[in-house]
Amino acid sequence: MRAVWRGTVAIGLVTIGVRAYTATKDHDFRFHHVHRVDVGRIRYRRECEACGEEIDFADVARGYELPDGRLVLLDRADFDSLPSSSDRTMQVRYFARADDIHPVYFQRSYYLEPEDNAVQSYALLRQAMERTNRLAVVKICLRRKEVLAAVQPRGDLLVLHTMFWPDEIQPADFPVLQREITVRPQEIAAATALVMSMAAEFRPGEFADDYQEALARLIEAKTDEAQSPPIPVQRDGDTTMDLMEALRLSVERARLDDF
């Protein structure tokens, strides 16, 4: 795995060098949009709705739409002028109880690996957090953005969970929540008994994505019908990248013919 972030966990005057690695991956199949007739890849143009011209990426700016419809334009220099925390320091704000943070706050997870000279302090922090059932609430700069996150022990590792900011969590505003509901003690007892009769430890290995497995079998069954991609037609204004793609497809076509 390749580290996506490298820096230090700062706890007061104590610093622990770590590297962060993506802890999850998406197992979905990736599909291209193609023309059903000749399986040519569908191209999408960056077209300006004002002048109708195809726009080079270098001429694309970011625009924020105001309530009245006007656009505020920002470029890279504007973003560079914004204050940001150090992209190499993960500052621990405090240690919260593990059950204080609802899972709705969590986004993505990253494994934290200690640097060679920080193994002892890393293990000490992990064991202390595990013994006290606490997690560290931190701020970290990822991809030039300040991110709220939590660090939690998991086995012999510490895991970083990026989090939504509080104002990004939408309130649950449903009419049913305003209704008074009366539940009788015997109903609570029966429901509790049902829950406890099905109680078990979470064993993730027991679960599988049936849809993805069926999709994999479907793709495998259609492998013999697979078609070679066509060489793109060159048009006026095509970029060098289009030519390189055409050359790549030509090489692949030659290899298939040789096979």
mmCIF file of N, CA, C and O in Angstrom, residues 234 237-247:
data_model
loop_
_atom_site.group_PDB
_atom_site.id
_atom_site.type_symbol
_atom_site.label_atom_id
_atom_site.label_comp_id
_atom_site.label_asym_id
_atom_site.label_seq_id
_atom_site.Cartn_x
_atom_site.Cartn_y
_atom_site.Cartn_z
ATOM 1 N N GLN A 234 -10.112 10.519 -35.677
ATOM 2 C CA GLN A 234 -9.441 11.790 -35.428
ATOM 3 C C GLN A 234 -10.253 12.937 -36.029
ATOM 4 O O GLN A 234 -10.678 12.876 -37.181
ATOM 5 N N GLY A 237 -8.969 19.519 -34.015
ATOM 6 C CA GLY A 237 -8.939 19.986 -32.634
ATOM 7 C C GLY A 237 -8.680 18.900 -31.628
ATOM 8 O O GLY A 237 -8.619 19.162 -30.426
ATOM 9 N N ASP A 238 -8.536 17.633 -32.078
ATOM 10 C CA ASP A 238 -8.235 16.563 -31.137
ATOM 11 C C ASP A 238 -6.880 16.820 -30.497
ATOM 12 O O ASP A 238 -5.948 17.290 -31.143
ATOM 13 N N THR A 239 -6.743 16.457 -29.241
ATOM 14 C CA THR A 239 -5.512 16.714 -28.500
ATOM 15 C C THR A 239 -4.539 15.567 -28.672
ATOM 16 O O THR A 239 -4.860 14.500 -29.195
ATOM 17 N N THR A 240 -3.300 15.787 -28.203
ATOM 18 C CA THR A 240 -2.272 14.739 -28.258
ATOM 19 C C THR A 240 -2.707 13.522 -27.462
ATOM 20 O O THR A 240 -2.423 12.388 -27.839
ATOM 21 N N MET A 241 -3.437 13.757 -26.375
ATOM 22 C CA MET A 241 -3.897 12.629 -25.571
ATOM 23 C C MET A 241 -4.813 11.722 -26.375
ATOM 24 O O MET A 241 -4.785 10.512 -26.249
ATOM 25 N N ASP A 242 -5.632 12.290 -27.273
ATOM 26 C CA ASP A 242 -6.494 11.477 -28.127
ATOM 27 C C ASP A 242 -5.639 10.606 -29.053
ATOM 28 O O ASP A 242 -5.959 9.455 -29.307
ATOM 29 N N LEU A 243 -4.539 11.167 -29.585
ATOM 30 C CA LEU A 243 -3.649 10.414 -30.450
ATOM 31 C C LEU A 243 -2.984 9.289 -29.681
ATOM 32 O O LEU A 243 -2.884 8.160 -30.178
ATOM 33 N N MET A 244 -2.545 9.557 -28.459
ATOM 34 C CA MET A 244 -1.920 8.529 -27.636
ATOM 35 C C MET A 244 -2.906 7.402 -27.335
ATOM 36 O O MET A 244 -2.549 6.232 -27.318
ATOM 37 N N GLU A 245 -4.156 7.764 -27.089
ATOM 38 C CA GLU A 245 -5.169 6.751 -26.844
ATOM 39 C C GLU A 245 -5.375 5.890 -28.085
ATOM 40 O O GLU A 245 -5.526 4.666 -27.999
ATOM 41 N N ALA A 246 -5.373 6.515 -29.244
ATOM 42 C CA ALA A 246 -5.521 5.762 -30.492
ATOM 43 C C ALA A 246 -4.353 4.806 -30.696
ATOM 44 O O ALA A 246 -4.537 3.659 -31.107
ATOM 45 N N LEU A 247 -3.132 5.265 -30.395
ATOM 46 C CA LEU A 247 -1.961 4.399 -30.529
ATOM 47 C C LEU A 247 -2.025 3.228 -29.551
ATOM 48 O O LEU A 247 -1.689 2.098 -29.894
#
